[in-house]
mmCIF file of C-alpha atoms in Angstrom:
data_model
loop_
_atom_site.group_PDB
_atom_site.id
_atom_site.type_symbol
_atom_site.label_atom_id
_atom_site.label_comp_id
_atom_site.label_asym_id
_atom_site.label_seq_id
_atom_site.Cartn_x
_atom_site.Cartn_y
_atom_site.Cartn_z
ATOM 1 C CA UNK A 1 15.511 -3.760 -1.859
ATOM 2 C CA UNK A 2 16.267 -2.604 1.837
ATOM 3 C CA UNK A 3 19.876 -2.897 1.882
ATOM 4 C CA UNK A 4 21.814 -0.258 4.421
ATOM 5 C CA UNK A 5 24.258 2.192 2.219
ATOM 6 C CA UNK A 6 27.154 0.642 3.389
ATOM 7 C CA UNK A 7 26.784 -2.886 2.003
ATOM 8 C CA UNK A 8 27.476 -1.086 -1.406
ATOM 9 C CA UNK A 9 30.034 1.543 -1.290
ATOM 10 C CA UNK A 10 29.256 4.321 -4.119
ATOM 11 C CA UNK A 11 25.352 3.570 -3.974
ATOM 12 C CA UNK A 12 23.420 5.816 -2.016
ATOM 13 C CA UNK A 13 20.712 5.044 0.405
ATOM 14 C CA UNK A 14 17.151 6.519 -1.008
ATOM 15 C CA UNK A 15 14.108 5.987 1.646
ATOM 16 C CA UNK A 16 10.405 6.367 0.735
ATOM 17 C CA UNK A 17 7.626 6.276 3.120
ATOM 18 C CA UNK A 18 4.490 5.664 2.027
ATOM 19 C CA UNK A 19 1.310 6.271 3.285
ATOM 20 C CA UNK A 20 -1.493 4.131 2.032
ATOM 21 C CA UNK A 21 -4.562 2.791 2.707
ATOM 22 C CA UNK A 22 -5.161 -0.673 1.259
ATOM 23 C CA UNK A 23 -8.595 -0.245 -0.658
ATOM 24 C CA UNK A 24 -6.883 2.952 -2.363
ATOM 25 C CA UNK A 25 -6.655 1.875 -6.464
ATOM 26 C CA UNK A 26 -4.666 4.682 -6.883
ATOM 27 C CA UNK A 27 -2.344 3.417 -4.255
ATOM 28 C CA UNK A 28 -1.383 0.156 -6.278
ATOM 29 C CA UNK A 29 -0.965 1.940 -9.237
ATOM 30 C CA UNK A 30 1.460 4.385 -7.164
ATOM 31 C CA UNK A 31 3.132 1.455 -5.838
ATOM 32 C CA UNK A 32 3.183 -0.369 -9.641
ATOM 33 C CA UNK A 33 5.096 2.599 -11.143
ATOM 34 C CA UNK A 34 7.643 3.175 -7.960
ATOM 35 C CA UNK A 35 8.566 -0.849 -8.468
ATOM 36 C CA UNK A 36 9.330 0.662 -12.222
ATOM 37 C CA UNK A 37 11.179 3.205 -10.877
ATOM 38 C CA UNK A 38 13.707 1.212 -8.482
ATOM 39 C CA UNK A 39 14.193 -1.281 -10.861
ATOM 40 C CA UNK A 40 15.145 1.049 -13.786
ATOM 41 C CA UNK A 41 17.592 2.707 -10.930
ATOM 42 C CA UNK A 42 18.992 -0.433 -8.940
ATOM 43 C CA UNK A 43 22.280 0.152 -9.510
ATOM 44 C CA UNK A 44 22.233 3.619 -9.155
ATOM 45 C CA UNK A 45 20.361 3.532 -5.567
ATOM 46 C CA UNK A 46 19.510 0.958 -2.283
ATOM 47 C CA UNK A 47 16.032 1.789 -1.083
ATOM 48 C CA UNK A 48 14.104 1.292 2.062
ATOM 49 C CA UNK A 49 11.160 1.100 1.358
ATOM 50 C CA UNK A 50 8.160 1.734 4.506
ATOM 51 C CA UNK A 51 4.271 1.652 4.582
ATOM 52 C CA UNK A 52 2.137 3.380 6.578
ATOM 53 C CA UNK A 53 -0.907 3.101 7.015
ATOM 54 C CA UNK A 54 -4.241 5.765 6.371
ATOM 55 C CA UNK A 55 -7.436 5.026 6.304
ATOM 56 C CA UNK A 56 -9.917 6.544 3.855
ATOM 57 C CA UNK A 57 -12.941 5.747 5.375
ATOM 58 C CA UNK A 58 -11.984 5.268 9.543
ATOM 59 C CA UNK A 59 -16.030 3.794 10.272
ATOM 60 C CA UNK A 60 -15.862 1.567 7.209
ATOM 61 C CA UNK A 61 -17.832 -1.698 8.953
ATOM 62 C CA UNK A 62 -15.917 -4.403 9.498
ATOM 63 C CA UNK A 63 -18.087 -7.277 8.251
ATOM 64 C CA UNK A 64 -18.042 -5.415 5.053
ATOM 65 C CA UNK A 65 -20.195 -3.836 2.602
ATOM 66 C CA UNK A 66 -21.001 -4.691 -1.474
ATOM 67 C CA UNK A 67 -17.942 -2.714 -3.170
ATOM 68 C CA UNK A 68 -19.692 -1.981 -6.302
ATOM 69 C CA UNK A 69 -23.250 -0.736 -4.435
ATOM 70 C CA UNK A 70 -20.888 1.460 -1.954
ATOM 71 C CA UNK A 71 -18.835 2.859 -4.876
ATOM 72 C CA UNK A 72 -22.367 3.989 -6.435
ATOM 73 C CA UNK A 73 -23.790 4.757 -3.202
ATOM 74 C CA UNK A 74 -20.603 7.129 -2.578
ATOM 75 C CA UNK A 75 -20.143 8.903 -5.829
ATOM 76 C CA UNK A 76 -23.608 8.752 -7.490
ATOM 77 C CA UNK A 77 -23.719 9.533 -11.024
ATOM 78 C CA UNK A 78 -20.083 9.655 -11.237
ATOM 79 C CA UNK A 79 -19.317 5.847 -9.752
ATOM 80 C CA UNK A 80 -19.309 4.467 -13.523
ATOM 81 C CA UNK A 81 -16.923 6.973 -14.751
ATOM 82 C CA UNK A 82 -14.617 6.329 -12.178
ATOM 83 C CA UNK A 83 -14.619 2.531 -12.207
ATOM 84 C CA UNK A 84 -14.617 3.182 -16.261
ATOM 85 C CA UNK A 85 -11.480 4.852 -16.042
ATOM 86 C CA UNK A 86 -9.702 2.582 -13.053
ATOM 87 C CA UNK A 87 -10.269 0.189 -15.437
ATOM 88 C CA UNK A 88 -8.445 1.698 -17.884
ATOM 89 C CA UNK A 89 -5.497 2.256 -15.718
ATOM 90 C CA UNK A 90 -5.439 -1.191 -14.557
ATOM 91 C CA UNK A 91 -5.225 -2.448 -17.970
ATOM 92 C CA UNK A 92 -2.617 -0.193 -18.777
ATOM 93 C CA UNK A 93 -0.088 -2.133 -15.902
ATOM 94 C CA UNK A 94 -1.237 -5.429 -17.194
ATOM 95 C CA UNK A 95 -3.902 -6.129 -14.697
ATOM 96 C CA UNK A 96 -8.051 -7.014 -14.418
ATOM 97 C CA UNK A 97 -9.334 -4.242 -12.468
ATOM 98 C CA UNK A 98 -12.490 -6.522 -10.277
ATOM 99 C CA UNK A 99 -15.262 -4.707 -8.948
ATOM 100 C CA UNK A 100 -16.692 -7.744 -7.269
ATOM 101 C CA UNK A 101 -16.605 -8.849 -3.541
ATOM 102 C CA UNK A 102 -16.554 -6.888 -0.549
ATOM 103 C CA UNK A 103 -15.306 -3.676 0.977
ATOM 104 C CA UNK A 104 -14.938 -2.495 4.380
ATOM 105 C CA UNK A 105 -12.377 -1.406 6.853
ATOM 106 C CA UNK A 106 -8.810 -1.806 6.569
ATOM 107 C CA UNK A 107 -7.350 -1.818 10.312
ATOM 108 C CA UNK A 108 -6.405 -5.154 10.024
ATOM 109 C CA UNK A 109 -4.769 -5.140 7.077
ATOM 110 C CA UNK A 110 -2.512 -2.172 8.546
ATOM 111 C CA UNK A 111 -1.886 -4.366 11.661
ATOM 112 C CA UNK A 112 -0.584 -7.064 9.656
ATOM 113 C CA UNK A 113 1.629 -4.502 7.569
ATOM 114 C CA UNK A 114 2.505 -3.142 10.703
ATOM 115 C CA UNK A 115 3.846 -7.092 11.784
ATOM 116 C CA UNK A 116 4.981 -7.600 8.454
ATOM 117 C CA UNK A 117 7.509 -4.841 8.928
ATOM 118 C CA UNK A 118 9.118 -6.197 12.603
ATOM 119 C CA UNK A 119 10.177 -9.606 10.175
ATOM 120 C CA UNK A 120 11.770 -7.005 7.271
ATOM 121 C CA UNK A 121 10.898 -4.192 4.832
ATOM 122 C CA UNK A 122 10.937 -6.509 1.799
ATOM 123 C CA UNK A 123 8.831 -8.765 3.316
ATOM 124 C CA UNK A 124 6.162 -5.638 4.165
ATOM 125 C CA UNK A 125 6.409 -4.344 0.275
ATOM 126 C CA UNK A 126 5.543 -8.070 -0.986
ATOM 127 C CA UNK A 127 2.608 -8.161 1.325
ATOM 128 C CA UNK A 128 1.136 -4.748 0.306
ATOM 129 C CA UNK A 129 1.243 -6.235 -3.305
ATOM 130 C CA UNK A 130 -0.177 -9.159 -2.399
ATOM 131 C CA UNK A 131 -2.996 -7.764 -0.728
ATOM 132 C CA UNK A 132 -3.419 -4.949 -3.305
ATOM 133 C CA UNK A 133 -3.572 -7.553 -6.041
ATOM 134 C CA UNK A 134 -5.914 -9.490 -4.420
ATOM 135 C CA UNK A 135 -8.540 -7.099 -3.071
ATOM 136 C CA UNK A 136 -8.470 -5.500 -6.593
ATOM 137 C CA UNK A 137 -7.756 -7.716 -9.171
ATOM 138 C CA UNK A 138 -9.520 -10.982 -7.349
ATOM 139 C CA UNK A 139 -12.185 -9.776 -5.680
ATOM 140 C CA UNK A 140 -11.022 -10.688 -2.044
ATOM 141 C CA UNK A 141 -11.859 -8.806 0.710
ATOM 142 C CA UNK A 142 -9.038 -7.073 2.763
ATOM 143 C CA UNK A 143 -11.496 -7.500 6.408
ATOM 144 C CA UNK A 144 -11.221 -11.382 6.290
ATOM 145 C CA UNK A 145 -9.002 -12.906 8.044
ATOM 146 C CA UNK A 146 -8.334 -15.914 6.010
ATOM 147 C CA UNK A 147 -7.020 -13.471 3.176
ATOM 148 C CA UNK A 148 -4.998 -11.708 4.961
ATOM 149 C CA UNK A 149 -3.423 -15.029 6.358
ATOM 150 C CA UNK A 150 -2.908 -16.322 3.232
ATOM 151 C CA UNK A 151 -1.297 -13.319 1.939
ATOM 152 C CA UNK A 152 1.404 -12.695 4.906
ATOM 153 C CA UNK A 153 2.236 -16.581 4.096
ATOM 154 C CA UNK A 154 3.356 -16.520 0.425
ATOM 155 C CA UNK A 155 5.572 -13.648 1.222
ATOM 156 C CA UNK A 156 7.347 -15.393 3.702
ATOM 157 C CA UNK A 157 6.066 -13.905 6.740
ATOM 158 C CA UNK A 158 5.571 -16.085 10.179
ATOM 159 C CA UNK A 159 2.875 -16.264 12.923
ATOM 160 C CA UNK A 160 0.330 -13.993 10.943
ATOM 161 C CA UNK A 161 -2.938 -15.790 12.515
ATOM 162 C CA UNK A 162 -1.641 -15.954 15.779
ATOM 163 C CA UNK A 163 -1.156 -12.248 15.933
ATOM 164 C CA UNK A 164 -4.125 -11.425 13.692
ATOM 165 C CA UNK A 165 -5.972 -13.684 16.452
ATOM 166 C CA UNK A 166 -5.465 -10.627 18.916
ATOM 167 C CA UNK A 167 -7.228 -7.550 18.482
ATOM 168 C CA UNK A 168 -4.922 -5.127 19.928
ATOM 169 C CA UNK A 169 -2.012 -6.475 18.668
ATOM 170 C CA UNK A 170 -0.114 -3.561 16.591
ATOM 171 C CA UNK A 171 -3.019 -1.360 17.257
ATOM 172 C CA UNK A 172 -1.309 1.284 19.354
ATOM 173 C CA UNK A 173 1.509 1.031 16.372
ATOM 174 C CA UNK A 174 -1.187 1.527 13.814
ATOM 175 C CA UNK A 175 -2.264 4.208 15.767
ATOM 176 C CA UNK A 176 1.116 5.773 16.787
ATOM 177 C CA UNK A 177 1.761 6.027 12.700
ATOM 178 C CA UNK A 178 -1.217 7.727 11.875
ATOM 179 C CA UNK A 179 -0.646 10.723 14.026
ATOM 180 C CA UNK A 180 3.054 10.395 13.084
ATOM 181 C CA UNK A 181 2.731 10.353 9.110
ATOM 182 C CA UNK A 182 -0.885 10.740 8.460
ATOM 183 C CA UNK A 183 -2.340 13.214 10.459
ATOM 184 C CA UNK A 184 -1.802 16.193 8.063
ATOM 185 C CA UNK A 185 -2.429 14.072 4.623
ATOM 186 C CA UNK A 186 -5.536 14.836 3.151
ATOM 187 C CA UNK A 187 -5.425 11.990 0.868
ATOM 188 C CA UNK A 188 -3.144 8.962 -0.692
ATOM 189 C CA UNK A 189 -1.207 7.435 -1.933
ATOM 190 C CA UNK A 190 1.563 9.729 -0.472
ATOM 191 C CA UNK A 191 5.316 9.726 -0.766
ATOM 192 C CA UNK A 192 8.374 11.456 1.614
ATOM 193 C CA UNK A 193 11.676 10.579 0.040
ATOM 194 C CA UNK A 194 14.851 11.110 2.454
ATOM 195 C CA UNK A 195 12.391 12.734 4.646
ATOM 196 C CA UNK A 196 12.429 16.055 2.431
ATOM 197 C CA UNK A 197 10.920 15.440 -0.942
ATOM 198 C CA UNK A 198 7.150 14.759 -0.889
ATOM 199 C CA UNK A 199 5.187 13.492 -4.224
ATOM 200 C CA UNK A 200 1.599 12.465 -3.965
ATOM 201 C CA UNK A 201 -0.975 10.370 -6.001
ATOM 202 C CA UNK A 202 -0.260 7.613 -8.791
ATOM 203 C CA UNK A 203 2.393 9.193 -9.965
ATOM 204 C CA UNK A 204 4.236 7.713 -13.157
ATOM 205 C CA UNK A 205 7.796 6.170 -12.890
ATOM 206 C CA UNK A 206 10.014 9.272 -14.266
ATOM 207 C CA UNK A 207 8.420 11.489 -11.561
ATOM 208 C CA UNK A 208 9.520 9.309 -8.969
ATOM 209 C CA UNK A 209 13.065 9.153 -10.871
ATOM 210 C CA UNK A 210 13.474 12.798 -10.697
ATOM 211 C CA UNK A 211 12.824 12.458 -7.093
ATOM 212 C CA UNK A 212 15.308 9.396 -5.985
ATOM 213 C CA UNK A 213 18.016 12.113 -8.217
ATOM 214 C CA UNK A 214 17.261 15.387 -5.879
ATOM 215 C CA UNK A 215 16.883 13.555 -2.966
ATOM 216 C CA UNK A 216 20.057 11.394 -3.320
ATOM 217 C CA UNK A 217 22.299 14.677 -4.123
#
């Protein structure tokens, strides 16, 4: 996926940052329909593809909360019809949307994208779909450690505990990214393309066709 423009003469380079948070659904099924998208377009386009990281809820504690009591607990009477309809969704890109488990704050999980990144891009895409498919389709919880270890280790990537085992390690990266691409976003998931074209929320593959076209010409 990240190959440089010039390993393919006649295919241009299309780059897409993305700024995420990890316990956003709408994220994953962002990041479901832009995998759609660069397939269906592969031999049109290479792509470079980079996470950042946002964070919906900065004091989210980090031991973790219920997910299902905080959803209610967050949106009231309108908790069901939201979980109804992520569902829904889910189903539609062939997956079990879980409500069980845990929820809580992400930092961690933006470190290790963060680390994930310094070993390759593909290797930091695989991981965010790793960890997306676990915290919502398996009922894992992104704050523990042992998840996330397991995660950066079937895509490949090397010395995750060790620098998980450090607290500030990637933190002033983390933090240097969120003033850099998050500081004006008022929500996510949200997409720059060539560093011009901006889309936002779970949007389906053709939009983000349309895009990879105007910003490629």
């Amino acid at each position: 996926m990240a190959q440089s423009a010039s390993n393919n003469a006649g295919k241009k380079l299309v780059q897409v940052d993305v700024g995420s948070d990890t316990v956003c659904p709408w994220c994953f099924v962002g990041k479901r329909n832009l995998d759609k998208a660069i397939a269906t377009s592969k031999d049109q386009y290479d792509f470079e593809i980079r996470w950042h990281p946002f964070f919906l809820n900065p004091s989210a504690p980090k031991e973790g909360v219920n997910k299902r009591e905080f959803y209610e607990a967050k949106f009231g009477a309108r908790a069901h019809g939201i979980m109804a309809r992520m569902t829904e969704v889910f189903r539609g890109l062939g997956l079990e949307y879980n409500m069980s488990g845990l929820t809580g704050n992400t930092l961690d999980s933006h470190r290790l994208i963060y680390f994930a990144g310094k070993q390759g891009l593909d290797k930091q895409h695989n991981l965010v779909e790793e960890l997306f498919l676990g915290y919502f389709t398996q009922g894992k919880y992104i704050g523990d450690r042992e998840f996330l270890v397991e995660s950066a280790q079937k895509v490949g990537i090397e010395g995750a505990a060790e620098f998980l085992e450090d607290p500030n390690n990637g933190l002033r990266e983390v933090e240097d990214e969120l003033k850099q691409y998050s500081a004006n976003l008022s929500g996510v998931p949200h997409y720059v393309i060539n560093g011009k074209h901006q889309l936002s929320g779970g949007q389906p593959p053709e939009v983000f066709l349309r895009a990879f076209q105007a910003a490629a010409s």
